[in-house]
PDB file of C-alpha atoms in Angstrom:
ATOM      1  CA  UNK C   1     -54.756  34.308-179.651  1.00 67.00           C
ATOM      2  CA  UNK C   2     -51.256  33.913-180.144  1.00 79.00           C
ATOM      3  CA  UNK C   3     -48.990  37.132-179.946  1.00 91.00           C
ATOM      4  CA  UNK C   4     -45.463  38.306-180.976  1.00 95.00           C
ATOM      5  CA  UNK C   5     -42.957  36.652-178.641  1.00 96.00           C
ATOM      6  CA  UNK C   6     -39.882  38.626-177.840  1.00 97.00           C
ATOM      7  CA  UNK C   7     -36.890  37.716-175.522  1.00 97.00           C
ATOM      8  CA  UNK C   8     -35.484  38.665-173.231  1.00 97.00           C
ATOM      9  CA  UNK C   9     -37.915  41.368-172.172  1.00 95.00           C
ATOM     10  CA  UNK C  10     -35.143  43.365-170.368  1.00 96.00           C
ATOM     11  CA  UNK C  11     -31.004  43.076-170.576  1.00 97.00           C
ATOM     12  CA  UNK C  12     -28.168  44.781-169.175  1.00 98.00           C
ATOM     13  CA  UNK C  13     -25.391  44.946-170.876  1.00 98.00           C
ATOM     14  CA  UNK C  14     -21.720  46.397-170.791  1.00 97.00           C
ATOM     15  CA  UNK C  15     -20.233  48.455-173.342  1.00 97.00           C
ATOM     16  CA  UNK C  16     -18.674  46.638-175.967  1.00 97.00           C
ATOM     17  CA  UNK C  17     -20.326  43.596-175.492  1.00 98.00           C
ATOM     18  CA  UNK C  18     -22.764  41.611-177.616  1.00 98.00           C
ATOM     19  CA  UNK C  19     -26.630  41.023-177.290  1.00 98.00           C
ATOM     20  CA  UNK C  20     -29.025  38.729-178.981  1.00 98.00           C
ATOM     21  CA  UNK C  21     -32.880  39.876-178.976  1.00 98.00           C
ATOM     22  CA  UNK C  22     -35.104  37.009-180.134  1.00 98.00           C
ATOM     23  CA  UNK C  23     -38.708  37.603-181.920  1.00 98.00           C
ATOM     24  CA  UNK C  24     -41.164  35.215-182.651  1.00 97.00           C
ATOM     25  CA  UNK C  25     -43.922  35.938-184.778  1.00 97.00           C
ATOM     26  CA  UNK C  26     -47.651  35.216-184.841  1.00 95.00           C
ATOM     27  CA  UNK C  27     -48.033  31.236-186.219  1.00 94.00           C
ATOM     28  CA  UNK C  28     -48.060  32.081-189.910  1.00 91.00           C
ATOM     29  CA  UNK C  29     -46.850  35.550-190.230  1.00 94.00           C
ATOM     30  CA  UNK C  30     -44.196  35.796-192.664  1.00 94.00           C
ATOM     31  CA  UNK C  31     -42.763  39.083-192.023  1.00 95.00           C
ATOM     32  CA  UNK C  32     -40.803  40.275-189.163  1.00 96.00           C
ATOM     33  CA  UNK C  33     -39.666  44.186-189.054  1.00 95.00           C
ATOM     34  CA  UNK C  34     -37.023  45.173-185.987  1.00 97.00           C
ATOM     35  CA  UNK C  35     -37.936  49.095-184.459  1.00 96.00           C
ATOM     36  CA  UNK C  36     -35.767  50.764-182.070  1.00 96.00           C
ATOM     37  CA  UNK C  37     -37.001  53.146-179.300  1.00 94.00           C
ATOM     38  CA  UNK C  38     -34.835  55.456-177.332  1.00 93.00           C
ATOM     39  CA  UNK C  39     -35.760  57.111-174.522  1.00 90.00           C
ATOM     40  CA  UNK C  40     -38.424  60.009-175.283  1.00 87.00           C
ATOM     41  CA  UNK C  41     -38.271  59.048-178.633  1.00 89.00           C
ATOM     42  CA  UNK C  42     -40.530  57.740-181.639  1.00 89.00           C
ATOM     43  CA  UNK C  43     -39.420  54.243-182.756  1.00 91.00           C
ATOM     44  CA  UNK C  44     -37.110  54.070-185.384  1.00 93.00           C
ATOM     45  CA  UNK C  45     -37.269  51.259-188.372  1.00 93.00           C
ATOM     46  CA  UNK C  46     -34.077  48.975-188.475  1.00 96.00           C
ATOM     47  CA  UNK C  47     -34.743  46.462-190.544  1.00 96.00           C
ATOM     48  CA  UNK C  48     -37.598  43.770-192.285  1.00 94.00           C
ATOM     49  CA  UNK C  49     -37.571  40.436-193.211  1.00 95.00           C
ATOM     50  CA  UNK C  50     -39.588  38.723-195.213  1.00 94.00           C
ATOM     51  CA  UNK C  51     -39.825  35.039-195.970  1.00 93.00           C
ATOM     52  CA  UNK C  52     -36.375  34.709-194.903  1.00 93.00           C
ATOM     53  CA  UNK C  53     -34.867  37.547-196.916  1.00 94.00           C
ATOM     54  CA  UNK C  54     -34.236  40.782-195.651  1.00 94.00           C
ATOM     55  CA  UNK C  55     -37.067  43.240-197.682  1.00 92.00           C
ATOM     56  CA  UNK C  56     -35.837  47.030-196.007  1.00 91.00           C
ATOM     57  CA  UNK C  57     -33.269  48.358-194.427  1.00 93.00           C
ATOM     58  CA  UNK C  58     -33.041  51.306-192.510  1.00 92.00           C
ATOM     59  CA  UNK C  59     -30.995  53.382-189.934  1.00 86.00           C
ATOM     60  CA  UNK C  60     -29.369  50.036-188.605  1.00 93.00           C
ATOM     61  CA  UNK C  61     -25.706  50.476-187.114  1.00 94.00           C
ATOM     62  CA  UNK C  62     -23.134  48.217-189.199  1.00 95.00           C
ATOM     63  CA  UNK C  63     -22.459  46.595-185.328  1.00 97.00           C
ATOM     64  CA  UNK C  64     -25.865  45.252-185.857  1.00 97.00           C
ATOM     65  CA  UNK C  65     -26.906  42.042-187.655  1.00 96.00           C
ATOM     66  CA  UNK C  66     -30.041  40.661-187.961  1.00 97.00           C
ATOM     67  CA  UNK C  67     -31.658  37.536-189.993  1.00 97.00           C
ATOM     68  CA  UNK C  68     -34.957  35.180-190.140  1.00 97.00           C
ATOM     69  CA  UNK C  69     -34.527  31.609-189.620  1.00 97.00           C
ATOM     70  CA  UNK C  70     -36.506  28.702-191.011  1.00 95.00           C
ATOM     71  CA  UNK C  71     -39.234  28.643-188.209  1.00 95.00           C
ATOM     72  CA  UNK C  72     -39.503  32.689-189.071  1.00 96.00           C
ATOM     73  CA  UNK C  73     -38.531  33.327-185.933  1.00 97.00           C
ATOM     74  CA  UNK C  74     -35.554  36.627-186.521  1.00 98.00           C
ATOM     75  CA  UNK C  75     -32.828  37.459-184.137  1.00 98.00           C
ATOM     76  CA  UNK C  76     -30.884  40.639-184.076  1.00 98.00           C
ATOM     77  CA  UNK C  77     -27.603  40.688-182.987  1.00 98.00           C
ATOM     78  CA  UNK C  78     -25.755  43.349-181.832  1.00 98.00           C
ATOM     79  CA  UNK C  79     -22.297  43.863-181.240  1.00 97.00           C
ATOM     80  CA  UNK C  80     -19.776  46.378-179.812  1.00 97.00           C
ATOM     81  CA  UNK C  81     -22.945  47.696-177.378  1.00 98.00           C
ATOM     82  CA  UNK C  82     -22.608  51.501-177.119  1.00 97.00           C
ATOM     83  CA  UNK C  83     -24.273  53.378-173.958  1.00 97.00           C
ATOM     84  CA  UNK C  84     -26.677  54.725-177.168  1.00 96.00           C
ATOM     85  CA  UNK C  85     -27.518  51.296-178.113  1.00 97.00           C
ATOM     86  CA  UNK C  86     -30.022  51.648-174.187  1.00 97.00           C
ATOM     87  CA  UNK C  87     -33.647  51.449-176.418  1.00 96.00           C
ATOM     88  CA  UNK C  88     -36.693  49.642-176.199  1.00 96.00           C
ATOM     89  CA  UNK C  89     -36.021  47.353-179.363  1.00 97.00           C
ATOM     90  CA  UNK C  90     -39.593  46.151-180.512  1.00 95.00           C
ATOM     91  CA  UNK C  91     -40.429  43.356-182.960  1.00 96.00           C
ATOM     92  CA  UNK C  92     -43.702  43.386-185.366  1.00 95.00           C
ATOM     93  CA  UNK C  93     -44.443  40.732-187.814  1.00 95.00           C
ATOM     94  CA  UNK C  94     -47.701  40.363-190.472  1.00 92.00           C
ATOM     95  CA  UNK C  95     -48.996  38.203-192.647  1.00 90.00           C
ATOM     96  CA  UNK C  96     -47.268  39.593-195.787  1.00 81.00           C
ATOM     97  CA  UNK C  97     -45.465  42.406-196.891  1.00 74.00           C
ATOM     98  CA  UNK C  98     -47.834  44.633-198.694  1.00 70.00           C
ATOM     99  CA  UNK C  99     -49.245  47.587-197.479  1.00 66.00           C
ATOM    100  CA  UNK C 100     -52.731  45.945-196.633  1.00 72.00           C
ATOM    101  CA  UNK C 101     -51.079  43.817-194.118  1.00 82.00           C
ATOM    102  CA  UNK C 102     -51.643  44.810-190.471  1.00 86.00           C
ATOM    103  CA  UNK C 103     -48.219  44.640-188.432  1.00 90.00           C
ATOM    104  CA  UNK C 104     -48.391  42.991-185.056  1.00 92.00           C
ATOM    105  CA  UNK C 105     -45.963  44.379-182.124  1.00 94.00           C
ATOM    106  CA  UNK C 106     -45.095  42.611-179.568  1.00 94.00           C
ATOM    107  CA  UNK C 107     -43.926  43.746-175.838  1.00 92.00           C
ATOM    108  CA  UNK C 108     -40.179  45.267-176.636  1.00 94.00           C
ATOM    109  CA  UNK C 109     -37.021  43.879-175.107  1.00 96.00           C
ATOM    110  CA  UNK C 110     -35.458  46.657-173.133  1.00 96.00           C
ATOM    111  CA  UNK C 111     -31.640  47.129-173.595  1.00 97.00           C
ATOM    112  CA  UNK C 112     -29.685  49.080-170.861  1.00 97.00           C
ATOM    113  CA  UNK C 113     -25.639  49.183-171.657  1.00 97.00           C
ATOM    114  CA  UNK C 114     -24.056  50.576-168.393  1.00 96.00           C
TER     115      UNK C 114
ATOM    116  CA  UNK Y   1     -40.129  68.718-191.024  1.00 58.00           C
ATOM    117  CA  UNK Y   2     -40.937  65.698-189.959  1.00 78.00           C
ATOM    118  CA  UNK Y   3     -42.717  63.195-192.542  1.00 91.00           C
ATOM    119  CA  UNK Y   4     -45.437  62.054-190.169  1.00 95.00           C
ATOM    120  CA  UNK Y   5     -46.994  65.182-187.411  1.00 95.00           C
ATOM    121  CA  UNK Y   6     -49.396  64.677-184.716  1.00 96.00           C
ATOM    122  CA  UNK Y   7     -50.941  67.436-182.849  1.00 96.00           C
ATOM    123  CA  UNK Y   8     -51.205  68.348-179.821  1.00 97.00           C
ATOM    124  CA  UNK Y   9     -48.101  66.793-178.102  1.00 95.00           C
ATOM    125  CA  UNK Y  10     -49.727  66.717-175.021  1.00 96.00           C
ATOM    126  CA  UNK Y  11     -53.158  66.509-174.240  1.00 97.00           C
ATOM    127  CA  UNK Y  12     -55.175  66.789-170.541  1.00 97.00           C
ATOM    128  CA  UNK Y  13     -58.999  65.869-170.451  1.00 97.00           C
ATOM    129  CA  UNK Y  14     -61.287  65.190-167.709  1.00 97.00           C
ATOM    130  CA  UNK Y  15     -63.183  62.017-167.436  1.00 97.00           C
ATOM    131  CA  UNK Y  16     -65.958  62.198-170.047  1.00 97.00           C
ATOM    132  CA  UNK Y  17     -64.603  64.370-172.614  1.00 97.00           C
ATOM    133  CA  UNK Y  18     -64.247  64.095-175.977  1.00 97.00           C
ATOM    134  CA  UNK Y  19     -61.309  63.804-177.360  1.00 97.00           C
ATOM    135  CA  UNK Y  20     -59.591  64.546-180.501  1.00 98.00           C
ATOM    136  CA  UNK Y  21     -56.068  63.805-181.606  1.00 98.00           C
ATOM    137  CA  UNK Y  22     -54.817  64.608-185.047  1.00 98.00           C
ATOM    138  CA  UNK Y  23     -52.234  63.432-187.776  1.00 97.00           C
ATOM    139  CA  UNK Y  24     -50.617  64.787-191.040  1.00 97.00           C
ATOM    140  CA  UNK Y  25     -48.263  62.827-192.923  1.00 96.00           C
ATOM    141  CA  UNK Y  26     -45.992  64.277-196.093  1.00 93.00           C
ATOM    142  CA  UNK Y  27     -45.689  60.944-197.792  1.00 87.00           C
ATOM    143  CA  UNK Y  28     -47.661  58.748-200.117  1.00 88.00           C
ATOM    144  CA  UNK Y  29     -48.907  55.653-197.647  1.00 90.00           C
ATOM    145  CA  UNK Y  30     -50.363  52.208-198.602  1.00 88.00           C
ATOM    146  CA  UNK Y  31     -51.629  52.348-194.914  1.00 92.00           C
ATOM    147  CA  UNK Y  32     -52.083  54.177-191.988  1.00 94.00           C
ATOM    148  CA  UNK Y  33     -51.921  52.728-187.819  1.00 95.00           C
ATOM    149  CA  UNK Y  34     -53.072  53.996-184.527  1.00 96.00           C
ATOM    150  CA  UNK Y  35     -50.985  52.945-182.001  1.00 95.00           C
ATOM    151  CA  UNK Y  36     -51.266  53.056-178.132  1.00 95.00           C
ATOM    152  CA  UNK Y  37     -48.220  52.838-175.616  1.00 93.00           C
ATOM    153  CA  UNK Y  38     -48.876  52.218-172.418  1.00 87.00           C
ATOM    154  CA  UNK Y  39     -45.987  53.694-169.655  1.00 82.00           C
ATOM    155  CA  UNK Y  40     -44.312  49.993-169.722  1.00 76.00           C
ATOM    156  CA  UNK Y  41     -44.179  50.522-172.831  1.00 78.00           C
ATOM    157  CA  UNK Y  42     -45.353  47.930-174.761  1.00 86.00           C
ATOM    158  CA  UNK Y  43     -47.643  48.999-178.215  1.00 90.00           C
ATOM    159  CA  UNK Y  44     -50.741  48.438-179.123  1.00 90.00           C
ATOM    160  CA  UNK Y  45     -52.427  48.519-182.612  1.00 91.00           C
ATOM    161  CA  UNK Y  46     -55.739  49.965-182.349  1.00 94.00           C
ATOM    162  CA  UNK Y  47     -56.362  50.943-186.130  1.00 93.00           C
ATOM    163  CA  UNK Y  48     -55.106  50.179-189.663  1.00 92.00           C
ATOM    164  CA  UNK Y  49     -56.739  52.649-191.728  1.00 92.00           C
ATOM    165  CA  UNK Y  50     -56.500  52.816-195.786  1.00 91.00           C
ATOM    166  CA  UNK Y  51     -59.500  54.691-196.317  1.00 92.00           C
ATOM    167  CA  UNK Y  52     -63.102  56.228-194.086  1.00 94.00           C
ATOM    168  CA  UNK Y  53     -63.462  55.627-191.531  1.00 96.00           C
ATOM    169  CA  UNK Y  54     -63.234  52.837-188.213  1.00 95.00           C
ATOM    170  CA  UNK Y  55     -64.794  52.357-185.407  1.00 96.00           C
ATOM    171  CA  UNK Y  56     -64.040  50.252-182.208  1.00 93.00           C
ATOM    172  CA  UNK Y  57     -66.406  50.795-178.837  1.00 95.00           C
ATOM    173  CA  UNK Y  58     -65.706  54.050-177.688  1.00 96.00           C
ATOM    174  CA  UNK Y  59     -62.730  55.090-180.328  1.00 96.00           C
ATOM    175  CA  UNK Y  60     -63.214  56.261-184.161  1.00 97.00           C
ATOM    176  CA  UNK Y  61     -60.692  57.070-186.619  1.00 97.00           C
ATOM    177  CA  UNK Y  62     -60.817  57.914-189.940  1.00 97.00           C
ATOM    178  CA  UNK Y  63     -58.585  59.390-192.914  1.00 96.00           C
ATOM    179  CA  UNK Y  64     -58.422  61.469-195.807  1.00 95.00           C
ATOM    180  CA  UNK Y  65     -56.493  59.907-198.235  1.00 92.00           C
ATOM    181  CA  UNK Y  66     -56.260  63.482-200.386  1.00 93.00           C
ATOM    182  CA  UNK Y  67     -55.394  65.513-197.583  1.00 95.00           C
ATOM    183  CA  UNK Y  68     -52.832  63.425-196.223  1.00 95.00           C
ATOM    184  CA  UNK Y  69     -54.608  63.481-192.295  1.00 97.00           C
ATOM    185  CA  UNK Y  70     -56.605  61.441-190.005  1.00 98.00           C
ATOM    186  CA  UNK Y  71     -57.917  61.908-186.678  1.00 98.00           C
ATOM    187  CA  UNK Y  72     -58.103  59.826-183.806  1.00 98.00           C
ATOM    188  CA  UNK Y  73     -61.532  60.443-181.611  1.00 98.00           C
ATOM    189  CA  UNK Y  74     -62.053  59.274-177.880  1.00 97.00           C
ATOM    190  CA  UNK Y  75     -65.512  59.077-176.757  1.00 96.00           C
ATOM    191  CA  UNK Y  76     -66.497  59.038-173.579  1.00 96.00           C
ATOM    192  CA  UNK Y  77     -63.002  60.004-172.051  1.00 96.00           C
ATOM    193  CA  UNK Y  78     -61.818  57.494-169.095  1.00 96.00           C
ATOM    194  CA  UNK Y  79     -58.744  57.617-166.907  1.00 96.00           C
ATOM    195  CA  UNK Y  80     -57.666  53.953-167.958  1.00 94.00           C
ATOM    196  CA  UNK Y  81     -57.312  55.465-171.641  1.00 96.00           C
ATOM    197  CA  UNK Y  82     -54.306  57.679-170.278  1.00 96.00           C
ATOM    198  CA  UNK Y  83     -51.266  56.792-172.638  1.00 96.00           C
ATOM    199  CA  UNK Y  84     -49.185  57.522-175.609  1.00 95.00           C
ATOM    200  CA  UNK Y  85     -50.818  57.501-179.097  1.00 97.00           C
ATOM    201  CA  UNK Y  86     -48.736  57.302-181.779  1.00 96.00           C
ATOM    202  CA  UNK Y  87     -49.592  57.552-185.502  1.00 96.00           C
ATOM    203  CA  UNK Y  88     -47.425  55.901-187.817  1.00 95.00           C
ATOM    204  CA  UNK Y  89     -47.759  55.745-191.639  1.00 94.00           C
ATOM    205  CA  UNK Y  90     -46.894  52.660-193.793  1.00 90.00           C
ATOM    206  CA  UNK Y  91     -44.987  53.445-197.243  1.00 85.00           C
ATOM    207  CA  UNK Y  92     -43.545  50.267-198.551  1.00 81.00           C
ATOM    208  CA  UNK Y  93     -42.824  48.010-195.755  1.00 79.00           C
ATOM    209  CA  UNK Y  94     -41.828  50.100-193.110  1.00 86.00           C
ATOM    210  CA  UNK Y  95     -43.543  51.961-190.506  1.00 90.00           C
ATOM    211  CA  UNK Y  96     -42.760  55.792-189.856  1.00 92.00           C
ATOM    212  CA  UNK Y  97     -43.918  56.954-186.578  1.00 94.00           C
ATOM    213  CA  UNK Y  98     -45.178  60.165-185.393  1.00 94.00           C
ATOM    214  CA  UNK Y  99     -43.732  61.587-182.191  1.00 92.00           C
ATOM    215  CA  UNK Y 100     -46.571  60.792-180.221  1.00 94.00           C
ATOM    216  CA  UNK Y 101     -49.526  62.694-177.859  1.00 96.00           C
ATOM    217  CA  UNK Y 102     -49.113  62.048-174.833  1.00 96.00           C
ATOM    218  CA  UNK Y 103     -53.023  61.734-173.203  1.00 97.00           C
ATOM    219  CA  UNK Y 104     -54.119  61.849-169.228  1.00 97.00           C
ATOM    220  CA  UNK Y 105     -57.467  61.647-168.577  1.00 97.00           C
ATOM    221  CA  UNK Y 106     -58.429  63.067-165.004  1.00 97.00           C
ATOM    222  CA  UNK Y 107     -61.286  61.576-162.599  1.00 95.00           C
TER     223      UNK Y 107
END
């Protein structure tokens, strides 16, 4: 079966430059929701879409952007890369946005800024 | 506090054991997951609990919706299961995690 697509699935990056992560979700899941993971840590929410509209927002830095395209596919863009910004960023995406809706992760795109 | 505990942090077992791995959450939740993260770390769902109780091969999990806790159980302990299990609540649409246990399982 079909998975959650996300690319690149590692980038290096220098301070103060921009990065665009790519997610593509399962054929017919509407939702796509952006976590970030730093090192040793729990992922952290950033941010949901849901057909096409962003449905939540959460501790995403004002350098990032993020949005869902026709095709549901959702990029998130982020600018002015900070040595912080080094996470594992993971993408999920479900059917729907209610709470009986399973979320699907897919492998994480790893961000190092050097 | 954190809204979403798991206990213990870190857990050892030898091959065969039983194994137990617990979650309390200080939120109201429309769902409940199970997740697994292997070193490379990419995540796996195992559960999506709302209610009872699941069962898949050789792991069970179930909840108590009015004590805000569910329980993760490994049967049958193997090395392969070694990783990261991470409970993470659903309120609205976004996912809170726990901080994780981190599991080996010794041959």
């Amino acid at each position: 079966a079909a998975g959650v697509i996300q690319s690149p699935r590692h980038l290096i990056k220098e301070k103060r430059e921009t990065a665009t992560l790519k997610c593509y979700p399962i054929p017919r899941h509407d939702t796509v929701y952006w976590y970030q993971q730093g090192p040793g840590q729990d992922p952290q929410f950033l941010i949901s879409f849901y057909e096409k509209m962003q449905s939540d927002k959460g501790s995403i830095p004002d350098r990032f952007s993020a949005q869902q395209f026709s095709d549901y596919h959702s990029e998130l863009n982020m600018s002015s890369l900070e040595l912080g910004d080094s996470a594992l960023y993971f993408c999920a995406s479900s059917l729907g946005l209610a709470g009986g809706y399973e979320q699907y992760f897919g492998p994480g795109t790893r961000l190092t800024v050097t | 506090k954190n809204e979403v505990e798991q206990s213990p942090q870190n857990l050892t077992a030898q091959e065969g054991e039983f194994i137990t791995i617990n979650c309390s959450y200080s939120v109201g939740i429309s769902a409940l997951h199970w997740l697994q993260q292997h070193p490379g770390g990419g995540i796996v769902s195992l559960f999506m609990l709302s209610s009872g109780k699941k069962k898949h091969g050789r792991l069970i999990a179930t909840i108590n919706i009015q004590e805000k806790h569910s329980s993760l159980h490994i049967t049958a302990s193997h090395p392969r299961d070694s990783a990261v299990y991470i409970c993470a609540v659903k309120s609205g649409s976004r996912l809170t995690f726990g901080e994780g246990t981190q599991l080996t399982v010794n041959p």
